[in-house]
Tab-separated table of C-alpha atoms in Angstrom:
chain	number	residue	atom	x	y	z
A	905	MET	CA	16.975	-12.948	-32.667
A	906	GLU	CA	18.872	-10.424	-35.043
A	907	THR	CA	20.037	-7.234	-34.805
A	908	SER	CA	19.637	-4.569	-37.081
A	909	ASN	CA	22.970	-5.378	-38.996
A	910	SER	CA	21.655	-9.151	-38.897
A	911	ARG	CA	24.265	-10.519	-36.924
A	912	PRO	CA	23.056	-13.069	-34.910
A	913	VAL	CA	22.529	-12.841	-31.284
A	914	THR	CA	22.261	-15.760	-27.909
A	915	ALA	CA	19.485	-14.991	-25.952
A	916	THR	CA	20.922	-14.694	-22.096
A	917	ARG	CA	19.942	-17.294	-19.667
A	918	GLU	CA	18.601	-16.166	-16.400
A	919	LYS	CA	20.525	-16.482	-13.984
A	920	VAL	CA	18.430	-17.009	-10.284
A	921	VAL	CA	20.146	-17.987	-6.576
A	922	ILE	CA	17.364	-19.789	-4.704
A	923	HIS	CA	17.657	-20.196	-1.110
A	924	ALA	CA	16.415	-23.221	0.894
A	925	ALA	CA	15.351	-21.409	3.979
A	926	TYR	CA	13.688	-23.342	7.057
A	927	PRO	CA	14.118	-26.619	5.237
A	928	LEU	CA	12.674	-28.945	8.017
A	929	TRP	CA	9.362	-26.954	7.542
A	930	ARG	CA	8.268	-29.466	4.728
A	931	LYS	CA	6.111	-26.548	2.947
A	932	HIS	CA	9.601	-24.232	2.771
A	933	ILE	CA	11.509	-27.244	1.452
A	934	LEU	CA	8.657	-28.086	-1.222
A	935	MET	CA	8.464	-24.778	-2.432
A	936	ALA	CA	12.031	-23.907	-2.904
A	937	ILE	CA	12.456	-27.192	-5.030
A	938	ALA	CA	9.505	-27.005	-6.346
A	939	ARG	CA	10.314	-23.509	-7.580
A	940	ALA	CA	13.996	-24.243	-8.745
A	941	LYS	CA	13.091	-27.187	-10.549
A	942	GLU	CA	10.616	-25.256	-12.547
A	943	LEU	CA	12.707	-22.024	-13.531
A	944	GLN	CA	15.646	-24.749	-14.415
A	945	ASP	CA	12.880	-26.146	-16.826
A	946	ALA	CA	12.122	-23.148	-18.268
A	947	GLY	CA	15.761	-22.786	-19.745
A	948	SER	CA	16.977	-20.673	-16.115
A	949	GLU	CA	20.324	-21.422	-14.797
A	950	VAL	CA	19.601	-22.042	-11.115
A	951	VAL	CA	21.502	-22.526	-8.216
A	952	LEU	CA	19.732	-23.325	-4.756
A	953	THR	CA	22.076	-22.175	-1.643
A	954	TYR	CA	21.818	-23.774	1.843
A	955	CYS	CA	22.940	-23.300	5.099
A	956	ASP	CA	26.084	-25.559	6.035
A	957	SER	CA	26.359	-24.756	9.455
A	958	ARG	CA	27.561	-27.696	11.478
A	959	GLY	CA	25.618	-26.408	15.040
A	960	GLY	CA	24.221	-23.163	13.884
A	961	THR	CA	21.174	-21.592	16.038
A	962	CYS	CA	18.037	-20.429	13.490
A	963	ALA	CA	14.717	-20.578	13.506
A	964	VAL	CA	14.499	-24.123	12.975
A	965	ASN	CA	16.996	-25.188	15.337
A	966	PHE	CA	16.791	-22.700	18.290
A	967	ALA	CA	18.696	-25.423	20.591
A	968	GLY	CA	21.493	-25.293	18.177
A	969	SER	CA	21.916	-29.126	17.859
A	970	PRO	CA	24.735	-30.508	15.339
A	971	GLY	CA	22.361	-33.285	14.734
A	972	THR	CA	19.145	-31.257	13.361
A	973	CYS	CA	21.755	-29.079	11.431
A	974	PHE	CA	23.382	-32.598	9.439
A	975	ILE	CA	19.697	-33.497	8.705
A	976	CYS	CA	18.980	-30.097	7.129
A	977	ARG	CA	22.127	-30.064	5.468
A	978	SER	CA	21.385	-34.149	4.578
A	979	CYS	CA	17.503	-33.163	3.457
A	980	VAL	CA	18.331	-29.980	1.133
A	981	THR	CA	21.153	-31.782	-0.438
A	982	LYS	CA	19.645	-35.151	-1.548
A	983	SER	CA	16.078	-33.724	-2.074
A	984	ALA	CA	17.822	-31.057	-4.732
A	985	ALA	CA	19.830	-34.157	-6.434
A	986	GLU	CA	17.152	-36.379	-6.818
A	987	ALA	CA	15.342	-32.830	-8.744
A	988	GLY	CA	18.770	-32.546	-10.369
A	989	LEU	CA	19.621	-28.943	-9.089
A	990	THR	CA	23.136	-27.647	-8.643
A	991	THR	CA	23.368	-26.724	-4.709
A	992	VAL	CA	26.241	-24.233	-3.384
A	993	PRO	CA	26.548	-24.330	0.287
A	994	LEU	CA	26.656	-21.452	2.756
A	995	LYS	CA	29.564	-21.563	5.259
A	996	THR	CA	29.575	-20.378	8.845
A	997	PRO	CA	31.623	-18.885	9.692
A	998	ALA	CA	32.132	-17.864	6.068
A	999	ALA	CA	35.199	-16.645	4.234
A	1000	GLU	CA	35.752	-13.404	4.247
A	1001	GLU	CA	37.483	-13.333	0.841
A	1002	SER	CA	35.964	-11.335	-1.961
A	1003	ALA	CA	32.893	-10.409	0.013
A	1004	SER	CA	31.608	-6.994	0.619
A	1005	PRO	CA	31.739	-5.659	4.217
A	1006	VAL	CA	28.702	-5.852	6.023
A	1007	SER	CA	27.367	-2.001	7.197
A	1008	TRP	CA	25.853	-0.706	9.996
A	1009	THR	CA	22.316	-0.865	8.742
A	1010	GLU	CA	22.832	-4.102	7.479
A	1011	LEU	CA	23.649	-5.194	10.816
A	1012	ARG	CA	20.678	-3.978	11.874
A	1013	ASP	CA	18.527	-5.173	9.268
A	1014	LEU	CA	19.750	-8.891	10.272
A	1015	ALA	CA	19.342	-8.095	14.082
A	1016	GLU	CA	15.433	-7.188	13.482
A	1017	GLY	CA	15.569	-10.527	11.771
A	1018	VAL	CA	16.932	-12.439	14.820
A	1019	GLN	CA	13.779	-10.400	16.952
A	1020	SER	CA	11.331	-11.401	14.754
A	1021	GLY	CA	12.074	-15.021	14.677
A	1022	VAL	CA	12.872	-15.382	18.550
A	1023	THR	CA	9.269	-12.945	19.195
A	1024	SER	CA	7.076	-15.265	16.612
A	1025	THR	CA	8.672	-18.429	18.661
A	1026	PHE	CA	8.975	-17.191	22.054
A	1027	ARG	CA	5.736	-15.189	22.173
A	1028	GLN	CA	7.440	-12.520	23.922
A	1029	LEU	CA	7.991	-8.926	23.094
A	1030	PRO	CA	11.327	-7.085	22.646
A	1031	GLY	CA	11.562	-5.738	26.206
A	1032	ASP	CA	10.909	-9.556	27.540
A	1033	THR	CA	13.577	-11.176	25.749
A	1034	SER	CA	16.309	-8.628	26.987
A	1035	ARG	CA	15.605	-9.707	30.174
A	1036	ASN	CA	15.544	-13.274	29.738
A	1037	PRO	CA	19.007	-15.015	30.029
A	1038	ILE	CA	17.973	-18.075	28.047
A	1039	ILE	CA	16.740	-15.646	25.156
A	1040	ARG	CA	19.345	-13.133	25.128
A	1041	ALA	CA	21.917	-16.090	24.638
A	1042	ILE	CA	19.959	-17.779	21.785
A	1043	LYS	CA	19.737	-14.325	19.603
A	1044	LYS	CA	23.493	-14.169	19.921
A	1045	ARG	CA	24.044	-17.225	18.404
A	1046	TYR	CA	21.756	-16.684	16.070
A	1047	PHE	CA	22.801	-13.456	14.856
A	1048	GLN	CA	26.201	-15.035	14.925
A	1049	THR	CA	25.022	-17.818	12.793
A	1050	THR	CA	22.984	-15.385	10.535
A	1051	LEU	CA	25.894	-13.013	9.912
A	1052	GLY	CA	28.103	-16.028	8.374
A	1053	LEU	CA	25.521	-16.724	6.114
A	1054	LEU	CA	25.067	-13.184	4.866
A	1055	THR	CA	28.864	-12.654	4.602
A	1056	SER	CA	28.746	-15.962	2.427
A	1057	MET	CA	25.701	-15.342	0.640
A	1058	LYS	CA	27.678	-11.973	-0.387
A	1059	ARG	CA	30.325	-13.835	-1.887
A	1060	VAL	CA	28.251	-16.044	-3.761
A	1061	LEU	CA	26.120	-13.254	-5.534
A	1062	GLN	CA	29.626	-11.487	-6.588
A	1063	GLN	CA	31.401	-15.100	-7.776
A	1064	ARG	CA	28.057	-16.221	-9.781
A	1065	LYS	CA	26.578	-12.593	-10.886
A	1066	PRO	CA	22.707	-13.812	-11.067
A	1067	ASP	CA	20.332	-11.828	-12.143
A	1068	ARG	CA	17.896	-12.174	-8.846
A	1069	VAL	CA	17.779	-14.072	-5.814
A	1070	GLU	CA	14.262	-15.501	-4.597
A	1071	VAL	CA	13.939	-17.178	-0.892
A	1072	PHE	CA	10.630	-18.249	1.343
A	1073	ASN	CA	9.094	-15.511	3.114
A	1074	GLY	CA	12.193	-13.280	3.846
A	1075	ARG	CA	11.147	-11.861	7.555
A	1076	GLN	CA	13.131	-13.802	9.904
A	1077	ALA	CA	16.875	-13.355	9.936
A	1078	CYS	CA	17.710	-16.666	8.401
A	1079	SER	CA	15.925	-15.984	5.217
A	1080	ARG	CA	15.985	-12.262	5.535
A	1081	PHE	CA	19.698	-12.168	4.919
A	1082	CYS	CA	19.009	-13.217	1.425
A	1083	LEU	CA	17.134	-9.919	0.846
A	1084	ILE	CA	19.747	-7.506	2.638
A	1085	ALA	CA	22.152	-9.729	0.439
A	1086	ALA	CA	20.527	-8.987	-2.716
A	1087	ARG	CA	20.107	-5.234	-2.130
A	1088	SER	CA	23.542	-4.612	-1.402
A	1089	ALA	CA	24.263	-6.446	-4.690
A	1090	GLY	CA	21.566	-4.317	-6.395
A	1091	LEU	CA	19.652	-7.393	-7.160
A	1092	PRO	CA	15.983	-7.957	-7.749
A	1093	PHE	CA	14.237	-10.478	-5.408
A	1094	ASN	CA	11.434	-12.571	-5.055
A	1095	THR	CA	9.815	-14.092	-1.925
A	1096	LEU	CA	7.727	-17.303	-1.928
A	1097	GLU	CA	5.310	-17.898	0.175
A	1098	ILE	CA	2.101	-20.590	1.038
A	1099	THR	CA	-1.463	-19.197	1.082
A	1100	ALA	CA	-4.369	-19.669	3.964
A	1101	ARG	CA	-5.861	-22.144	1.421
A	1102	GLN	CA	-2.289	-23.847	1.105
A	1103	GLN	CA	-1.779	-22.693	-2.434
A	1104	PRO	CA	2.044	-21.634	-3.663
A	1105	ILE	CA	2.591	-17.776	-4.467
A	1106	ILE	CA	5.052	-15.264	-5.788
A	1107	PHE	CA	5.669	-12.330	-4.176
A	1108	ARG	CA	7.504	-10.272	-7.313
A	1109	GLY	CA	10.164	-7.502	-5.260
A	1110	HIS	CA	8.499	-7.350	-1.911
A	1111	THR	CA	8.073	-9.614	0.859
A	1112	ALA	CA	4.643	-11.399	2.115
A	1113	HIS	CA	4.430	-8.652	5.120
A	1114	ASP	CA	5.141	-5.458	2.895
A	1115	ARG	CA	1.565	-4.124	3.902
A	1116	ARG	CA	1.244	-1.645	0.923
A	1117	ALA	CA	2.297	-4.097	-2.004
A	1118	ILE	CA	-0.166	-6.805	-0.723
A	1119	GLN	CA	-2.542	-4.295	-0.905
A	1120	LYS	CA	-1.557	-2.692	-4.208
A	1121	ARG	CA	-2.520	-6.685	-5.298
A	1122	VAL	CA	-5.669	-6.780	-3.118
A	1123	LEU	CA	-6.681	-3.963	-5.420
A	1124	SER	CA	-5.936	-5.465	-8.529
A	1125	HIS	CA	-8.665	-8.306	-8.006
A	1126	PRO	CA	-12.556	-7.771	-9.285
A	1127	ALA	CA	-14.904	-6.856	-5.941
A	1128	ASP	CA	-16.882	-10.289	-6.685
A	1129	VAL	CA	-19.609	-9.617	-4.091
A	1130	GLU	CA	-21.196	-13.470	-4.171
A	1131	ALA	CA	-17.606	-14.743	-3.792
A	1132	ALA	CA	-17.119	-12.208	-0.751
A	1133	GLU	CA	-20.732	-13.542	1.105
A	1134	ALA	CA	-19.497	-16.804	1.139
A	1135	TYR	CA	-15.610	-16.019	2.476
A	1136	PHE	CA	-17.290	-13.961	5.046
A	1137	ALA	CA	-19.780	-17.075	6.083
A	1138	ARG	CA	-16.768	-19.389	5.866
A	1139	ARG	CA	-15.143	-17.078	8.211
A	1140	ARG	CA	-17.851	-17.589	11.101
A	1141	GLN	CA	-17.283	-21.433	10.871
A	1142	PRO	CA	-15.005	-23.586	13.312
A	1143	ALA	CA	-14.081	-25.696	10.031
A	1144	HIS	CA	-12.449	-22.802	8.119
A	1145	ASN	CA	-11.133	-20.539	11.100
A	1146	LYS	CA	-8.992	-22.239	14.117
A	1147	TYR	CA	-10.343	-19.006	16.319
A	1148	ALA	CA	-14.226	-19.310	15.687
A	1149	LYS	CA	-13.942	-22.483	17.881
A	1150	LYS	CA	-13.627	-20.323	20.503
A	1151	HIS	CA	-16.444	-18.555	19.922
A	1152	ALA	CA	-19.104	-19.547	22.098
A	1153	SER	CA	-22.746	-20.170	20.333
A	1154	GLU	CA	-24.545	-19.579	23.435
A	1155	PHE	CA	-22.992	-16.002	24.005
A	1156	SER	CA	-25.024	-12.686	24.399
A	1157	PRO	CA	-23.487	-9.378	24.443
A	1158	PRO	CA	-24.340	-6.978	27.703
A	1159	ASP	CA	-27.633	-5.273	28.188
A	1160	ALA	CA	-26.739	-1.552	26.747
A	1161	GLY	CA	-30.485	0.095	27.677
A	1162	ARG	CA	-28.477	3.023	29.505
A	1163	PHE	CA	-25.823	3.503	27.244
A	1164	LYS	CA	-25.763	6.032	24.420
A	1165	LYS	CA	-23.857	4.077	22.347
A	1166	LYS	CA	-22.515	0.375	22.475
A	1167	ILE	CA	-18.876	0.199	21.076
A	1168	SER	CA	-16.542	-3.155	20.603
A	1169	VAL	CA	-12.742	-2.983	20.705
A	1170	PHE	CA	-10.569	-5.800	19.708
A	1171	LEU	CA	-7.264	-6.226	20.382
A	1172	SER	CA	-4.775	-8.195	18.164
A	1173	SER	CA	-1.163	-10.294	19.234
A	1174	GLN	CA	1.118	-7.416	20.039
A	1175	ASP	CA	4.079	-10.050	19.684
A	1176	GLU	CA	2.900	-10.780	16.030
A	1177	PHE	CA	3.043	-6.805	14.990
A	1178	GLU	CA	6.400	-6.405	16.776
A	1179	SER	CA	7.727	-9.362	14.652
A	1180	LEU	CA	7.250	-7.347	11.489
A	1181	GLY	CA	9.614	-4.929	11.893
A	1182	PRO	CA	9.459	-0.998	11.922
A	1183	ASP	CA	7.423	-0.421	9.380
A	1184	TRP	CA	4.686	-2.150	11.305
A	1185	ARG	CA	5.385	0.470	14.850
A	1186	SER	CA	1.887	1.939	15.460
A	1187	PRO	CA	1.908	5.902	16.400
A	1188	PHE	CA	-0.144	4.762	19.308
A	1189	PRO	CA	0.365	4.418	22.910
A	1190	ASP	CA	-0.296	0.790	24.449
A	1191	TYR	CA	-3.481	-0.840	24.016
A	1192	ALA	CA	-4.559	-0.561	27.505
A	1193	THR	CA	-3.400	3.265	27.479
A	1194	VAL	CA	-5.581	4.079	24.629
A	1195	VAL	CA	-8.416	1.831	25.562
A	1196	GLU	CA	-8.417	3.379	28.952
A	1197	ALA	CA	-8.377	6.896	27.369
A	1198	ALA	CA	-11.711	6.191	25.463
A	1199	CYS	CA	-13.416	4.609	28.275
A	1200	ARG	CA	-12.886	7.650	30.301
A	1201	ARG	CA	-13.455	9.965	27.949
A	1202	PHE	CA	-17.017	8.632	26.981
A	1203	PRO	CA	-18.332	7.207	30.051
A	1204	GLU	CA	-21.708	7.163	28.455
A	1205	TYR	CA	-20.763	4.424	25.955
A	1206	LEU	CA	-20.617	0.555	26.732
A	1207	PHE	CA	-17.130	-0.841	25.840
A	1208	CYS	CA	-17.113	-4.050	24.979
A	1209	ILE	CA	-12.972	-5.070	24.916
A	1210	ARG	CA	-12.073	-8.383	23.442
A	1211	PHE	CA	-8.670	-9.608	23.386
A	1212	HIS	CA	-7.635	-12.214	20.655
A	1213	PRO	CA	-7.372	-15.727	21.899
A	1214	ASN	CA	-3.923	-16.343	20.186
A	1215	GLN	CA	-2.847	-13.503	22.491
A	1216	ALA	CA	-3.441	-16.513	25.479
A	1217	ASP	CA	-0.084	-17.757	24.741
A	1218	ILE	CA	2.078	-14.508	24.963
A	1219	ALA	CA	4.457	-15.069	27.475
A	1220	GLY	CA	4.699	-11.546	28.868
A	1221	ASP	CA	1.944	-9.717	31.286
A	1222	ILE	CA	-0.578	-8.438	28.606
A	1223	THR	CA	-3.865	-8.423	30.772
A	1224	THR	CA	-2.967	-6.491	34.497
A	1225	PRO	CA	-3.079	-3.100	32.170
A	1226	PHE	CA	-6.939	-4.058	31.928
A	1227	ARG	CA	-8.131	-5.046	35.587
A	1228	ALA	CA	-8.497	-1.128	36.194
A	1229	ILE	CA	-10.832	-0.832	32.656
A	1230	ASP	CA	-12.515	-3.827	33.631
A	1231	ALA	CA	-13.618	-1.705	36.650
A	1232	LEU	CA	-15.296	0.990	34.974
A	1233	PRO	CA	-18.990	1.229	34.644
A	1234	ASN	CA	-18.726	1.120	31.122
A	1235	THR	CA	-16.232	-1.339	30.279
A	1236	VAL	CA	-16.876	-4.904	29.965
A	1237	VAL	CA	-13.516	-7.008	29.374
A	1238	TYR	CA	-12.692	-10.381	27.355
A	1239	TYR	CA	-9.530	-11.895	28.268
A	1240	PRO	CA	-7.931	-14.299	25.959
A	1241	THR	CA	-9.378	-17.304	27.601
A	1242	ASP	CA	-12.691	-16.160	27.772
A	1243	THR	CA	-16.050	-17.508	25.642
A	1244	ALA	CA	-16.958	-14.551	23.473
A	1245	ASN	CA	-18.566	-14.883	19.833
A	1246	THR	CA	-16.694	-12.069	17.667
A	1247	TYR	CA	-19.412	-12.231	15.243
A	1248	ALA	CA	-22.246	-11.009	17.714
A	1249	LEU	CA	-20.332	-8.504	19.103
A	1250	LEU	CA	-19.852	-7.158	15.742
A	1251	GLU	CA	-23.613	-7.170	15.189
A	1252	TRP	CA	-24.256	-5.789	18.492
A	1253	SER	CA	-22.224	-2.486	18.290
A	1254	ASP	CA	-22.711	0.710	17.013
A	1255	THR	CA	-18.851	1.175	15.966
A	1256	VAL	CA	-16.225	-1.013	15.934
A	1257	VAL	CA	-12.337	-0.067	17.043
A	1258	THR	CA	-9.691	-2.534	16.037
A	1259	PHE	CA	-5.760	-2.811	16.373
A	1260	GLY	CA	-5.279	-4.746	12.887
A	1261	SER	CA	-7.502	-7.240	13.586
A	1262	THR	CA	-9.066	-9.029	10.108
A	1263	VAL	CA	-12.020	-8.294	12.141
A	1264	THR	CA	-11.560	-4.593	10.727
A	1265	VAL	CA	-12.804	-5.856	6.976
A	1266	GLU	CA	-15.461	-7.887	8.588
A	1267	ALA	CA	-16.945	-5.282	10.252
A	1268	CYS	CA	-17.025	-3.003	6.804
A	1269	TRP	CA	-18.981	-6.145	5.089
A	1270	LEU	CA	-21.385	-5.872	7.859
A	1271	ARG	CA	-21.738	-2.202	7.232
A	1272	LYS	CA	-20.278	-1.351	10.378
A	1273	PRO	CA	-18.285	1.916	11.117
A	1274	VAL	CA	-14.635	1.032	11.848
A	1275	ILE	CA	-12.231	2.975	13.070
A	1276	ALA	CA	-8.584	0.998	12.810
A	1277	LEU	CA	-5.558	2.293	15.082
A	1278	GLY	CA	-1.674	1.562	13.697
A	1279	PRO	CA	-0.807	-0.167	10.865
A	1280	SER	CA	-2.575	-3.788	9.125
A	1281	PHE	CA	-3.070	-5.222	5.746
A	1282	TYR	CA	-5.988	-3.050	5.582
A	1283	ASP	CA	-5.126	0.679	5.940
A	1284	GLN	CA	-4.494	1.266	2.371
A	1285	LEU	CA	-7.934	-0.215	1.163
A	1286	ASN	CA	-10.607	2.180	2.387
A	1287	VAL	CA	-12.267	-0.243	4.930
A	1288	SER	CA	-11.959	2.114	7.941
A	1289	HIS	CA	-11.583	5.130	9.497
A	1290	ASN	CA	-7.475	5.213	10.219
A	1291	PRO	CA	-6.579	8.377	12.797
A	1292	GLN	CA	-2.828	8.686	13.318
A	1293	THR	CA	-3.098	10.346	16.586
A	1294	MET	CA	-4.757	10.017	19.953
A	1295	ASP	CA	-6.611	12.906	19.790
A	1296	GLU	CA	-8.270	12.107	16.274
A	1297	PHE	CA	-8.976	8.827	17.185
A	1298	LEU	CA	-11.135	10.138	20.348
A	1299	ASN	CA	-12.866	12.919	18.185
A	1300	MET	CA	-13.892	10.420	15.865
A	1301	LEU	CA	-15.232	8.341	18.627
A	1302	GLY	CA	-17.110	11.338	19.189
A	1303	GLN	CA	-18.769	11.182	16.054
A	1304	ASP	CA	-21.448	9.405	14.091
A	1305	LEU	CA	-19.181	7.766	11.931
A	1306	PRO	CA	-20.722	6.380	8.491
A	1307	ALA	CA	-19.781	2.501	7.255
A	1308	LEU	CA	-17.644	2.739	4.503
A	1309	ASP	CA	-18.306	1.155	1.099
A	1310	PRO	CA	-17.402	-2.711	1.177
A	1311	THR	CA	-16.286	-2.752	-2.147
A	1312	ASN	CA	-12.855	-3.031	-1.001
A	1313	ALA	CA	-13.474	-5.522	1.829
A	1314	ALA	CA	-15.040	-8.176	-1.402
A	1315	ARG	CA	-11.811	-7.671	-3.012
A	1316	LEU	CA	-9.816	-8.652	-0.341
A	1317	ALA	CA	-11.922	-11.931	0.230
A	1318	VAL	CA	-11.352	-12.604	-3.638
A	1319	PHE	CA	-7.426	-12.299	-2.849
A	1320	ALA	CA	-7.364	-14.444	0.207
A	1321	GLU	CA	-9.755	-16.648	-1.596
A	1322	SER	CA	-8.580	-17.262	-5.238
A	1323	ASP	CA	-4.901	-15.686	-5.420
A	1324	SER	CA	-2.090	-17.842	-5.699
A	1325	ASP	CA	0.730	-18.838	-8.452
A	1326	ASP	CA	0.324	-22.285	-10.418
A	1327	MET	CA	3.778	-24.379	-9.653
A	1328	ARG	CA	4.634	-27.361	-11.814
A	1329	TYR	CA	5.576	-29.335	-9.296
A	1330	LEU	CA	3.297	-28.549	-6.327
A	1331	ASP	CA	-0.543	-29.871	-6.005
A	1332	TYR	CA	-3.282	-29.568	-3.601
A	1333	ASN	CA	-4.929	-33.071	-1.713
A	1334	GLY	CA	-7.587	-31.306	-0.323
A	1335	ARG	CA	-6.052	-30.713	2.687
A	1336	THR	CA	-2.359	-29.499	2.492
A	1337	ILE	CA	0.037	-28.722	-0.116
A	1338	VAL	CA	2.124	-31.989	-1.448
A	1339	PRO	CA	4.654	-32.420	-3.750
A	1340	ARG	CA	4.245	-33.582	-7.897
A	1341	GLY	CA	6.904	-35.001	-9.412
A	1342	ILE	CA	9.494	-34.064	-7.169
A	1343	HIS	CA	10.505	-36.168	-3.448
A	1344	ILE	CA	11.618	-34.815	-0.285
A	1345	SER	CA	14.233	-37.163	1.282
A	1346	ARG	CA	13.418	-38.651	4.440
A	1347	PRO	CA	10.916	-36.058	5.513
A	1348	TRP	CA	10.410	-38.396	8.725
A	1349	LEU	CA	14.034	-37.260	9.679
A	1350	SER	CA	12.717	-33.505	9.493
A	1351	ARG	CA	9.963	-34.029	11.901
A	1352	ILE	CA	12.219	-35.310	14.430
A	1353	ALA	CA	14.222	-32.715	14.267
A	1354	ARG	CA	11.549	-30.493	14.876
A	1355	THR	CA	9.983	-32.377	17.674
A	1356	CYS	CA	13.376	-32.066	19.593
A	1357	ASP	CA	13.667	-28.281	18.595
A	1358	ASN	CA	9.732	-27.468	19.790
A	1359	VAL	CA	10.263	-29.549	23.389
A	1360	PHE	CA	13.404	-27.044	23.763
A	1361	CYS	CA	11.160	-24.034	22.646
A	1362	ARG	CA	8.360	-25.127	24.979
A	1363	LEU	CA	10.769	-25.286	27.996
A	1364	VAL	CA	12.481	-21.576	27.249
A	1365	LYS	CA	8.657	-20.234	26.793
A	1366	THR	CA	7.718	-21.921	30.157
A	1367	SER	CA	10.643	-20.600	31.916
A	1368	ALA	CA	9.758	-17.230	30.286
A	1369	ARG	CA	6.191	-17.178	31.914
A	1370	LEU	CA	7.535	-18.334	35.251
A	1371	THR	CA	10.361	-15.524	35.038
A	1372	THR	CA	7.524	-13.024	34.139
A	1373	LYS	CA	5.401	-14.089	36.788
A	1374	TYR	CA	8.075	-14.007	39.552
A	1375	ARG	CA	9.080	-10.529	38.383
A	1376	ARG	CA	5.255	-9.226	38.552
A	1377	ARG	CA	4.740	-10.618	42.004
A	1378	ALA	CA	8.071	-9.345	43.358
A	1379	ALA	CA	6.973	-5.634	41.799
């Protein structure tokens, strides 16, 4: 390459820092090694950072086991060495020299990442985790570990001055700290993910839970009707949808002969939305308050309220508030462990109400009018009516709403079925993602460490459930 005055200019190699987050989880370490190796092959100057903790608490080591930390470090360093990658350890606690101070906003962002990891793992809402002494102690240790990682990563970015930072997912604290450090340094970032079809995907400049950016990507796809028909048909099959296994084939919706309208209401897992952070907080009250207001406002409608099967594992008490609703003459409630067929309810309904569920798009595809309450991955796709207040919701419910154009539901189906990023060192064996030309060191050790931590987490979850039941009885 030459300038206008014919002086030769040497092209600058792109410098990238990739953090190996959650390395005990097979897909995560595979993605980090494969991405780093591919960028290095393309001429980039790549360093792979990893947690060098000796007993830190994180999303793959809630027990804070030094043995798990050793296995984690060994997995990264040996796998990276075999791939010819340069590694840089992140110390916890980190040395303070040359690291920029951590602001209050960054501390808050890191704390939200800690809460995200705890909520996802222990299936407790934030208020419940704050009342549980064991989980409070875990959160404190988790925060201390990731604060050290943040400080250490800031120092690495100051020293190496990369062009970009990349990390898997970026939601929980032990990957979110990378994004906090990148923003502090004014650097762009990418997040790495694995799709539901077990394919690698790269989100450039945003995370996998940035609903606005994800929906822009959805809208970039063609509305392939044939592909959408196949996708939505597979959604009904237990082999392709684990929740479809809980749909009773012999299920029949209730008789609605004396009612003016049939309304199905589909709840979602509260903890999943809580774990996504402030941008996902709904302007509506809790589910029970919203549903009860609707049922009492329209006694001439028959409401079928369907809990999501995944809600059965939430440690807090989410069903008691619905007992009074269940006693109303115009309601039928299907609790998390009840057998019911979601698709039979959809077809039965005159109007569908959702709280962020995928059912939103499926109902639109079935040409049903849908009212979606709160933020979701579908709220910018024009597949649902999206009220912003309780009054607006109740007014909508009283109208004969039209079903919306399913064109963008088809785009969502194409996104879910085909969007991914091919990577040279990853393949698919028909069941899961597998390495191609790279090797993960001693994966059996990682499985042992994960199993031990899973046992610890199950014990904590059991304790949390018992504590919740005790408090409920005492009240």
